[in-house]
């Protein structure tokens, strides 16, 4: 079965008020007014220094699959969610507008215009929930994963969180983690759907089901070869290392430690492996790792990390607080756009106008600021613009291999000031500089 055949309609992955707004707008005539919506976040999670854009490819799929099926329309009618006129509109719904935004894998900061959705109000407003659902989840995972891979340096990280998340979220998390530098996933669906390398050998149950640890190791070696990874902390660690080398020989691929003081045990196991002639056997550690635990293991003789719970929960920040706001609408007969914005008191105000974003670099190739503006783009910033076309006239134009987003993230992170990868709490590593045009209308 091709991976794409599993896709289904995304039309009901939405909040009810999107459709009730649509119904009211169809009655008032505003539904067909050209509108610009923007995805942004007002702040980063406490202490984080940068965010990571992930989920863009999944957003493109979701918009493409945003089609109301007959059973869905019948259900909406039975539940009296919307009226007959609105049901007729939904039956023919296709997004025919434009979407552009930050490319997947890019980094971002408070106020960055991550995604711009332009079309009729009716077309664009009902995409809010599904777009935010994807971007908030995937970007949170990617931000945590980026901190982990930065802390790990050249040592590979393997995503192992499928048992700690909703089954669909687990696949999305593996995808986001791969973008942010993880080398592989344990989740086969993620491998099948997204082409991510998969890894995994055996759990403690495999050792326990055999009469002896030696029997378990022998069976695994016979089945998977000497390059496999043996789990060595079911019983006595030192005895397990001796048995592993006796069974597999000095060319054993790796051993895995899943409990205890990982720093202390890694040193003991490394010394024992070397003494037994298995000096090329790698040591993989797991056991509730996060970026701080990975950083603490930097000086330990560890060759790779398996990360589960902390990764799929965003390492304490499972969402990015992204919002989807109307920032401009057509008003004048010439088709120009009027900037609009929420002006409430407190921290929930927004900045109106269709925006561009640029990140200029200094002479050393290090990012200097996140510049966000409306109106004409200053000539000197044109080479540093961040937005790319994603959907044009309803057609997806920005789909790319996952490897492209992965490579982009590594480049973007490397271009940030060095303090960006510090794990200590701090402010965003780049400030957001606003350059808002003084004109009332934004040309069409």
GROMACS .gro file of C-alpha atoms in nm:
model
  444
    1UNK     CA    1   0.000   0.000   0.000
    2UNK     CA    2   0.136   0.343  -0.093
    3UNK     CA    3   0.184   0.572   0.206
    4UNK     CA    4  -0.043   0.839   0.055
    5UNK     CA    5  -0.346   0.609   0.049
    6UNK     CA    6  -0.377   0.638   0.426
    7UNK     CA    7  -0.452   1.011   0.402
    8UNK     CA    8  -0.807   1.117   0.474
    9UNK     CA    9  -1.017   1.429   0.475
   10UNK     CA   10  -0.889   1.690   0.721
   11UNK     CA   11  -1.202   1.906   0.699
   12UNK     CA   12  -1.339   1.822   1.044
   13UNK     CA   13  -1.006   1.869   1.219
   14UNK     CA   14  -1.142   2.208   1.310
   15UNK     CA   15  -1.329   2.394   1.580
   16UNK     CA   16  -1.702   2.447   1.545
   17UNK     CA   17  -1.671   2.825   1.558
   18UNK     CA   18  -1.477   2.827   1.231
   19UNK     CA   19  -1.790   2.704   1.053
   20UNK     CA   20  -2.034   2.921   1.246
   21UNK     CA   21  -1.818   3.227   1.158
   22UNK     CA   22  -1.830   3.114   0.798
   23UNK     CA   23  -2.209   3.089   0.806
   24UNK     CA   24  -2.246   3.438   0.948
   25UNK     CA   25  -1.993   3.581   0.703
   26UNK     CA   26  -2.179   3.425   0.409
   27UNK     CA   27  -2.493   3.603   0.528
   28UNK     CA   28  -2.320   3.939   0.576
   29UNK     CA   29  -2.129   3.923   0.248
   30UNK     CA   30  -1.789   3.940   0.418
   31UNK     CA   31  -1.712   3.577   0.334
   32UNK     CA   32  -1.579   3.670  -0.008
   33UNK     CA   33  -1.370   3.962   0.109
   34UNK     CA   34  -1.001   3.913   0.033
   35UNK     CA   35  -0.819   3.851   0.362
   36UNK     CA   36  -0.471   3.786   0.496
   37UNK     CA   37  -0.418   3.564   0.800
   38UNK     CA   38  -0.085   3.523   0.976
   39UNK     CA   39   0.059   3.256   1.205
   40UNK     CA   40   0.296   3.387   1.471
   41UNK     CA   41   0.379   3.351   1.837
   42UNK     CA   42   0.406   3.637   2.082
   43UNK     CA   43   0.669   3.464   2.293
   44UNK     CA   44   0.891   3.160   2.312
   45UNK     CA   45   0.851   2.904   2.592
   46UNK     CA   46   1.009   3.032   2.910
   47UNK     CA   47   1.387   3.027   2.886
   48UNK     CA   48   1.406   2.910   2.524
   49UNK     CA   49   1.634   3.109   2.293
   50UNK     CA   50   1.490   3.017   1.952
   51UNK     CA   51   1.204   2.820   1.800
   52UNK     CA   52   1.205   2.574   1.511
   53UNK     CA   53   0.949   2.563   1.230
   54UNK     CA   54   0.824   2.208   1.174
   55UNK     CA   55   0.507   2.062   1.030
   56UNK     CA   56   0.498   2.274   0.714
   57UNK     CA   57   0.492   1.972   0.487
   58UNK     CA   58   0.208   1.824   0.689
   59UNK     CA   59   0.021   2.156   0.664
   60UNK     CA   60   0.044   2.140   0.286
   61UNK     CA   61  -0.102   1.789   0.291
   62UNK     CA   62  -0.377   1.900   0.529
   63UNK     CA   63  -0.481   2.194   0.311
   64UNK     CA   64  -0.476   1.973   0.002
   65UNK     CA   65  -0.696   1.718   0.182
   66UNK     CA   66  -0.935   1.977   0.326
   67UNK     CA   67  -1.243   1.845   0.142
   68UNK     CA   68  -1.583   1.782   0.298
   69UNK     CA   69  -1.711   1.432   0.227
   70UNK     CA   70  -2.077   1.341   0.200
   71UNK     CA   71  -2.082   1.164   0.539
   72UNK     CA   72  -1.920   1.467   0.699
   73UNK     CA   73  -2.172   1.705   0.544
   74UNK     CA   74  -2.458   1.477   0.650
   75UNK     CA   75  -2.326   1.479   1.007
   76UNK     CA   76  -2.299   1.859   1.008
   77UNK     CA   77  -2.658   1.877   0.889
   78UNK     CA   78  -2.782   1.625   1.146
   79UNK     CA   79  -2.607   1.815   1.425
   80UNK     CA   80  -2.743   2.151   1.299
   81UNK     CA   81  -2.392   2.297   1.301
   82UNK     CA   82  -2.454   2.516   0.996
   83UNK     CA   83  -2.739   2.597   0.761
   84UNK     CA   84  -2.812   2.467   0.410
   85UNK     CA   85  -2.639   2.757   0.231
   86UNK     CA   86  -2.322   2.693   0.427
   87UNK     CA   87  -2.340   2.320   0.361
   88UNK     CA   88  -2.359   2.391  -0.012
   89UNK     CA   89  -2.051   2.613   0.015
   90UNK     CA   90  -1.862   2.346   0.207
   91UNK     CA   91  -1.954   2.076  -0.043
   92UNK     CA   92  -1.758   2.265  -0.310
   93UNK     CA   93  -1.482   2.393  -0.081
   94UNK     CA   94  -1.133   2.408  -0.226
   95UNK     CA   95  -0.862   2.643  -0.105
   96UNK     CA   96  -0.770   2.853  -0.410
   97UNK     CA   97  -0.557   3.116  -0.238
   98UNK     CA   98  -0.190   3.158  -0.162
   99UNK     CA   99   0.024   3.051   0.132
  100UNK     CA  100   0.382   3.152   0.192
  101UNK     CA  101   0.597   3.141   0.500
  102UNK     CA  102   0.915   3.029   0.669
  103UNK     CA  103   1.057   2.716   0.512
  104UNK     CA  104   1.041   2.404   0.724
  105UNK     CA  105   1.343   2.365   0.950
  106UNK     CA  106   1.399   2.741   0.983
  107UNK     CA  107   1.436   2.897   1.325
  108UNK     CA  108   1.202   3.171   1.445
  109UNK     CA  109   1.149   3.427   1.721
  110UNK     CA  110   0.859   3.617   1.885
  111UNK     CA  111   0.667   3.805   1.618
  112UNK     CA  112   0.810   3.612   1.324
  113UNK     CA  113   0.535   3.586   1.056
  114UNK     CA  114   0.570   3.210   1.022
  115UNK     CA  115   0.288   3.151   0.776
  116UNK     CA  116   0.077   3.390   0.569
  117UNK     CA  117  -0.255   3.262   0.431
  118UNK     CA  118  -0.422   3.479   0.170
  119UNK     CA  119  -0.758   3.420   0.006
  120UNK     CA  120  -1.121   3.495   0.068
  121UNK     CA  121  -1.222   3.516   0.433
  122UNK     CA  122  -1.434   3.204   0.383
  123UNK     CA  123  -1.148   3.003   0.235
  124UNK     CA  124  -0.888   3.105   0.490
  125UNK     CA  125  -1.072   3.126   0.821
  126UNK     CA  126  -1.172   2.759   0.835
  127UNK     CA  127  -0.809   2.645   0.801
  128UNK     CA  128  -0.712   2.800   1.135
  129UNK     CA  129  -0.748   2.501   1.365
  130UNK     CA  130  -0.582   2.237   1.152
  131UNK     CA  131  -0.288   2.464   1.066
  132UNK     CA  132  -0.229   2.560   1.429
  133UNK     CA  133  -0.275   2.202   1.549
  134UNK     CA  134   0.004   2.082   1.321
  135UNK     CA  135   0.247   2.371   1.362
  136UNK     CA  136   0.209   2.404   1.739
  137UNK     CA  137   0.275   2.034   1.795
  138UNK     CA  138   0.549   1.972   1.542
  139UNK     CA  139   0.739   2.292   1.615
  140UNK     CA  140   0.739   2.217   1.987
  141UNK     CA  141   0.888   1.874   1.925
  142UNK     CA  142   1.142   2.013   1.680
  143UNK     CA  143   1.253   2.281   1.926
  144UNK     CA  144   1.314   2.021   2.196
  145UNK     CA  145   1.487   1.792   1.947
  146UNK     CA  146   1.713   2.073   1.830
  147UNK     CA  147   1.830   2.137   2.185
  148UNK     CA  148   1.898   1.766   2.226
  149UNK     CA  149   2.095   1.723   1.905
  150UNK     CA  150   2.292   2.037   1.983
  151UNK     CA  151   2.380   1.898   2.326
  152UNK     CA  152   2.468   1.561   2.171
  153UNK     CA  153   2.717   1.710   1.925
  154UNK     CA  154   2.838   1.446   1.681
  155UNK     CA  155   2.677   1.160   1.875
  156UNK     CA  156   2.353   1.038   1.713
  157UNK     CA  157   2.014   1.062   1.881
  158UNK     CA  158   1.742   0.805   1.817
  159UNK     CA  159   1.375   0.894   1.864
  160UNK     CA  160   1.203   0.629   2.083
  161UNK     CA  161   0.885   0.798   2.207
  162UNK     CA  162   0.607   0.611   2.028
  163UNK     CA  163   0.490   0.439   2.348
  164UNK     CA  164   0.459   0.772   2.527
  165UNK     CA  165   0.229   0.954   2.284
  166UNK     CA  166  -0.090   0.923   2.081
  167UNK     CA  167  -0.014   0.697   1.789
  168UNK     CA  168  -0.063   0.974   1.532
  169UNK     CA  169   0.134   1.225   1.736
  170UNK     CA  170   0.416   0.973   1.767
  171UNK     CA  171   0.461   0.963   1.389
  172UNK     CA  172   0.451   1.343   1.366
  173UNK     CA  173   0.700   1.369   1.652
  174UNK     CA  174   0.943   1.134   1.477
  175UNK     CA  175   0.918   1.349   1.164
  176UNK     CA  176   0.979   1.672   1.356
  177UNK     CA  177   1.270   1.519   1.546
  178UNK     CA  178   1.432   1.406   1.223
  179UNK     CA  179   1.412   1.761   1.086
  180UNK     CA  180   1.593   1.883   1.398
  181UNK     CA  181   1.879   1.638   1.360
  182UNK     CA  182   1.772   1.305   1.509
  183UNK     CA  183   1.935   1.020   1.318
  184UNK     CA  184   1.656   0.762   1.331
  185UNK     CA  185   1.328   0.657   1.490
  186UNK     CA  186   1.198   0.338   1.648
  187UNK     CA  187   0.852   0.399   1.493
  188UNK     CA  188   0.795   0.190   1.180
  189UNK     CA  189   0.500   0.399   1.063
  190UNK     CA  190   0.725   0.706   1.066
  191UNK     CA  191   0.977   0.515   0.860
  192UNK     CA  192   0.711   0.396   0.615
  193UNK     CA  193   0.534   0.731   0.578
  194UNK     CA  194   0.827   0.972   0.591
  195UNK     CA  195   1.129   0.766   0.492
  196UNK     CA  196   1.306   0.813   0.825
  197UNK     CA  197   1.570   0.548   0.910
  198UNK     CA  198   1.443   0.304   1.175
  199UNK     CA  199   1.636   0.139   1.456
  200UNK     CA  200   1.560  -0.112   1.732
  201UNK     CA  201   1.661  -0.455   1.853
  202UNK     CA  202   1.526  -0.594   2.181
  203UNK     CA  203   1.370  -0.502   2.516
  204UNK     CA  204   1.410  -0.655   2.862
  205UNK     CA  205   1.119  -0.888   2.787
  206UNK     CA  206   1.332  -1.066   2.529
  207UNK     CA  207   1.597  -1.144   2.791
  208UNK     CA  208   1.338  -1.242   3.052
  209UNK     CA  209   1.155  -1.486   2.825
  210UNK     CA  210   1.474  -1.694   2.785
  211UNK     CA  211   1.607  -1.929   3.053
  212UNK     CA  212   1.935  -1.739   3.076
  213UNK     CA  213   2.080  -1.411   2.957
  214UNK     CA  214   2.331  -1.610   2.753
  215UNK     CA  215   2.046  -1.784   2.572
  216UNK     CA  216   1.886  -1.448   2.493
  217UNK     CA  217   2.211  -1.297   2.363
  218UNK     CA  218   2.285  -1.607   2.156
  219UNK     CA  219   1.939  -1.598   1.998
  220UNK     CA  220   1.971  -1.230   1.915
  221UNK     CA  221   2.318  -1.268   1.765
  222UNK     CA  222   2.206  -1.570   1.561
  223UNK     CA  223   1.910  -1.370   1.430
  224UNK     CA  224   2.057  -1.023   1.381
  225UNK     CA  225   2.429  -1.075   1.354
  226UNK     CA  226   2.722  -0.951   1.559
  227UNK     CA  227   2.654  -0.588   1.465
  228UNK     CA  228   2.339  -0.581   1.678
  229UNK     CA  229   2.291  -0.394   2.007
  230UNK     CA  230   2.254  -0.605   2.322
  231UNK     CA  231   2.061  -0.473   2.621
  232UNK     CA  232   2.285  -0.540   2.921
  233UNK     CA  233   2.111  -0.411   3.234
  234UNK     CA  234   1.845  -0.677   3.294
  235UNK     CA  235   2.042  -0.852   3.570
  236UNK     CA  236   2.407  -0.793   3.659
  237UNK     CA  237   2.575  -0.540   3.431
  238UNK     CA  238   2.934  -0.665   3.453
  239UNK     CA  239   2.828  -1.025   3.400
  240UNK     CA  240   2.614  -0.919   3.102
  241UNK     CA  241   2.912  -0.746   2.939
  242UNK     CA  242   3.127  -1.057   2.980
  243UNK     CA  243   2.854  -1.279   2.839
  244UNK     CA  244   2.788  -1.042   2.549
  245UNK     CA  245   3.151  -1.044   2.438
  246UNK     CA  246   3.181  -1.420   2.488
  247UNK     CA  247   2.875  -1.478   2.269
  248UNK     CA  248   2.935  -1.215   2.001
  249UNK     CA  249   3.310  -1.180   2.013
  250UNK     CA  250   3.503  -0.851   2.010
  251UNK     CA  251   3.318  -0.729   1.700
  252UNK     CA  252   2.988  -0.686   1.889
  253UNK     CA  253   2.820  -0.376   1.747
  254UNK     CA  254   2.687  -0.209   2.062
  255UNK     CA  255   2.549  -0.250   2.410
  256UNK     CA  256   2.264  -0.051   2.561
  257UNK     CA  257   2.228   0.073   2.919
  258UNK     CA  258   1.873   0.166   3.018
  259UNK     CA  259   1.892   0.238   3.393
  260UNK     CA  260   2.107   0.358   3.679
  261UNK     CA  261   2.378   0.623   3.697
  262UNK     CA  262   2.450   0.638   3.326
  263UNK     CA  263   2.773   0.835   3.357
  264UNK     CA  264   2.924   0.598   3.611
  265UNK     CA  265   2.801   0.286   3.434
  266UNK     CA  266   2.918   0.404   3.093
  267UNK     CA  267   3.273   0.447   3.227
  268UNK     CA  268   3.266   0.101   3.386
  269UNK     CA  269   3.127  -0.067   3.075
  270UNK     CA  270   3.375   0.110   2.847
  271UNK     CA  271   3.665  -0.002   3.060
  272UNK     CA  272   3.537  -0.358   3.072
  273UNK     CA  273   3.472  -0.375   2.697
  274UNK     CA  274   3.822  -0.245   2.626
  275UNK     CA  275   3.975  -0.499   2.862
  276UNK     CA  276   3.786  -0.776   2.680
  277UNK     CA  277   3.915  -0.657   2.342
  278UNK     CA  278   3.582  -0.511   2.231
  279UNK     CA  279   3.723  -0.162   2.198
  280UNK     CA  280   3.508  -0.083   1.893
  281UNK     CA  281   3.180  -0.186   2.058
  282UNK     CA  282   2.963   0.123   2.101
  283UNK     CA  283   2.768   0.220   2.414
  284UNK     CA  284   2.412   0.345   2.370
  285UNK     CA  285   2.224   0.495   2.666
  286UNK     CA  286   1.851   0.543   2.715
  287UNK     CA  287   1.635   0.597   3.029
  288UNK     CA  288   1.426   0.919   3.034
  289UNK     CA  289   1.688   1.137   2.871
  290UNK     CA  290   1.636   1.505   2.793
  291UNK     CA  291   1.870   1.776   2.669
  292UNK     CA  292   2.011   1.835   3.018
  293UNK     CA  293   2.088   1.468   3.073
  294UNK     CA  294   2.248   1.449   2.731
  295UNK     CA  295   2.465   1.751   2.807
  296UNK     CA  296   2.566   1.596   3.141
  297UNK     CA  297   2.685   1.286   2.955
  298UNK     CA  298   2.910   1.483   2.719
  299UNK     CA  299   3.228   1.368   2.895
  300UNK     CA  300   3.111   1.008   2.936
  301UNK     CA  301   3.223   0.735   2.692
  302UNK     CA  302   2.883   0.723   2.525
  303UNK     CA  303   2.828   0.677   2.151
  304UNK     CA  304   2.458   0.751   2.111
  305UNK     CA  305   2.134   0.838   2.287
  306UNK     CA  306   1.781   0.701   2.272
  307UNK     CA  307   1.522   0.963   2.370
  308UNK     CA  308   1.153   0.906   2.430
  309UNK     CA  309   0.919   1.078   2.673
  310UNK     CA  310   1.093   1.415   2.695
  311UNK     CA  311   1.109   1.444   2.319
  312UNK     CA  312   0.745   1.365   2.237
  313UNK     CA  313   0.627   1.605   2.510
  314UNK     CA  314   0.844   1.892   2.390
  315UNK     CA  315   1.073   1.857   2.691
  316UNK     CA  316   0.828   2.039   2.915
  317UNK     CA  317   0.683   2.267   2.645
  318UNK     CA  318   0.437   2.064   2.435
  319UNK     CA  319   0.306   2.364   2.239
  320UNK     CA  320   0.445   2.686   2.095
  321UNK     CA  321   0.149   2.920   2.164
  322UNK     CA  322   0.121   3.001   1.793
  323UNK     CA  323  -0.189   3.195   1.689
  324UNK     CA  324  -0.367   3.254   1.357
  325UNK     CA  325  -0.481   3.614   1.321
  326UNK     CA  326  -0.646   3.823   1.053
  327UNK     CA  327  -0.395   4.102   0.977
  328UNK     CA  328  -0.540   4.259   0.660
  329UNK     CA  329  -0.861   4.267   0.458
  330UNK     CA  330  -0.975   4.423   0.134
  331UNK     CA  331  -1.178   4.738   0.168
  332UNK     CA  332  -1.110   4.986  -0.110
  333UNK     CA  333  -1.248   4.958  -0.465
  334UNK     CA  334  -0.892   4.938  -0.600
  335UNK     CA  335  -0.839   4.613  -0.411
  336UNK     CA  336  -0.588   4.747  -0.159
  337UNK     CA  337  -0.564   4.582   0.180
  338UNK     CA  338  -0.644   4.754   0.506
  339UNK     CA  339  -0.426   4.641   0.800
  340UNK     CA  340  -0.636   4.517   1.091
  341UNK     CA  341  -0.527   4.411   1.439
  342UNK     CA  342  -0.659   4.325   1.781
  343UNK     CA  343  -0.604   4.618   2.018
  344UNK     CA  344  -0.705   4.469   2.351
  345UNK     CA  345  -0.518   4.546   2.668
  346UNK     CA  346  -0.254   4.305   2.793
  347UNK     CA  347  -0.028   4.077   2.596
  348UNK     CA  348  -0.276   3.967   2.328
  349UNK     CA  349  -0.254   4.262   2.091
  350UNK     CA  350  -0.119   4.207   1.740
  351UNK     CA  351   0.037   4.406   1.457
  352UNK     CA  352  -0.169   4.454   1.142
  353UNK     CA  353  -0.059   4.433   0.782
  354UNK     CA  354   0.075   4.171   0.545
  355UNK     CA  355   0.435   4.122   0.649
  356UNK     CA  356   0.773   4.020   0.514
  357UNK     CA  357   1.061   3.893   0.726
  358UNK     CA  358   1.437   3.900   0.682
  359UNK     CA  359   1.738   3.789   0.885
  360UNK     CA  360   2.051   3.983   0.786
  361UNK     CA  361   2.393   3.834   0.863
  362UNK     CA  362   2.710   4.004   0.978
  363UNK     CA  363   3.048   3.972   0.807
  364UNK     CA  364   3.105   3.638   0.980
  365UNK     CA  365   2.775   3.493   0.862
  366UNK     CA  366   2.607   3.524   1.203
  367UNK     CA  367   2.246   3.643   1.223
  368UNK     CA  368   2.209   3.997   1.356
  369UNK     CA  369   1.832   4.043   1.399
  370UNK     CA  370   1.489   3.925   1.293
  371UNK     CA  371   1.350   4.213   1.085
  372UNK     CA  372   0.974   4.210   1.027
  373UNK     CA  373   0.799   4.475   0.825
  374UNK     CA  374   0.512   4.582   0.599
  375UNK     CA  375   0.524   4.767   0.271
  376UNK     CA  376   0.825   4.770   0.039
  377UNK     CA  377   1.124   4.557   0.139
  378UNK     CA  378   1.446   4.757   0.182
  379UNK     CA  379   1.687   4.667  -0.096
  380UNK     CA  380   1.961   4.557   0.144
  381UNK     CA  381   1.727   4.303   0.306
  382UNK     CA  382   1.602   4.137  -0.014
  383UNK     CA  383   1.882   3.874  -0.013
  384UNK     CA  384   1.791   3.779   0.343
  385UNK     CA  385   1.414   3.734   0.305
  386UNK     CA  386   1.276   3.428   0.483
  387UNK     CA  387   0.939   3.364   0.319
  388UNK     CA  388   0.908   3.105   0.045
  389UNK     CA  389   0.600   3.021  -0.166
  390UNK     CA  390   0.413   2.715  -0.038
  391UNK     CA  391   0.074   2.725  -0.214
  392UNK     CA  392  -0.003   2.937  -0.519
  393UNK     CA  393  -0.355   2.967  -0.654
  394UNK     CA  394  -0.456   2.665  -0.449
  395UNK     CA  395  -0.178   2.447  -0.588
  396UNK     CA  396   0.102   2.317  -0.365
  397UNK     CA  397   0.437   2.453  -0.488
  398UNK     CA  398   0.649   2.419  -0.178
  399UNK     CA  399   0.657   2.047  -0.113
  400UNK     CA  400   1.013   1.917  -0.064
  401UNK     CA  401   1.199   1.612   0.067
  402UNK     CA  402   1.228   1.586   0.443
  403UNK     CA  403   1.606   1.588   0.401
  404UNK     CA  404   1.587   1.945   0.269
  405UNK     CA  405   1.420   2.068   0.589
  406UNK     CA  406   1.673   1.874   0.797
  407UNK     CA  407   1.968   2.033   0.617
  408UNK     CA  408   1.807   2.376   0.638
  409UNK     CA  409   1.768   2.350   1.013
  410UNK     CA  410   2.131   2.264   1.068
  411UNK     CA  411   2.233   2.566   0.857
  412UNK     CA  412   1.990   2.801   1.030
  413UNK     CA  413   2.096   2.693   1.379
  414UNK     CA  414   2.462   2.723   1.286
  415UNK     CA  415   2.404   3.084   1.175
  416UNK     CA  416   2.270   3.190   1.515
  417UNK     CA  417   2.491   3.351   1.780
  418UNK     CA  418   2.672   3.089   1.988
  419UNK     CA  419   2.458   3.161   2.293
  420UNK     CA  420   2.156   3.017   2.109
  421UNK     CA  421   2.254   2.662   2.200
  422UNK     CA  422   2.314   2.727   2.569
  423UNK     CA  423   2.076   2.524   2.783
  424UNK     CA  424   2.063   2.779   3.062
  425UNK     CA  425   1.751   2.992   3.059
  426UNK     CA  426   1.775   3.314   2.863
  427UNK     CA  427   1.598   3.557   2.634
  428UNK     CA  428   1.551   3.492   2.260
  429UNK     CA  429   1.894   3.510   2.102
  430UNK     CA  430   1.772   3.755   1.836
  431UNK     CA  431   1.551   4.055   1.889
  432UNK     CA  432   1.260   4.120   1.652
  433UNK     CA  433   1.284   4.459   1.482
  434UNK     CA  434   0.952   4.591   1.346
  435UNK     CA  435   0.944   4.816   1.040
  436UNK     CA  436   0.578   4.904   0.985
  437UNK     CA  437   0.493   5.116   0.683
  438UNK     CA  438   0.319   5.445   0.758
  439UNK     CA  439   0.055   5.394   0.489
  440UNK     CA  440  -0.302   5.299   0.574
  441UNK     CA  441  -0.342   5.060   0.285
  442UNK     CA  442  -0.121   4.783   0.159
  443UNK     CA  443  -0.121   4.759  -0.223
  444UNK     CA  444  -0.278   4.447  -0.365
   0.00000   0.00000   0.00000
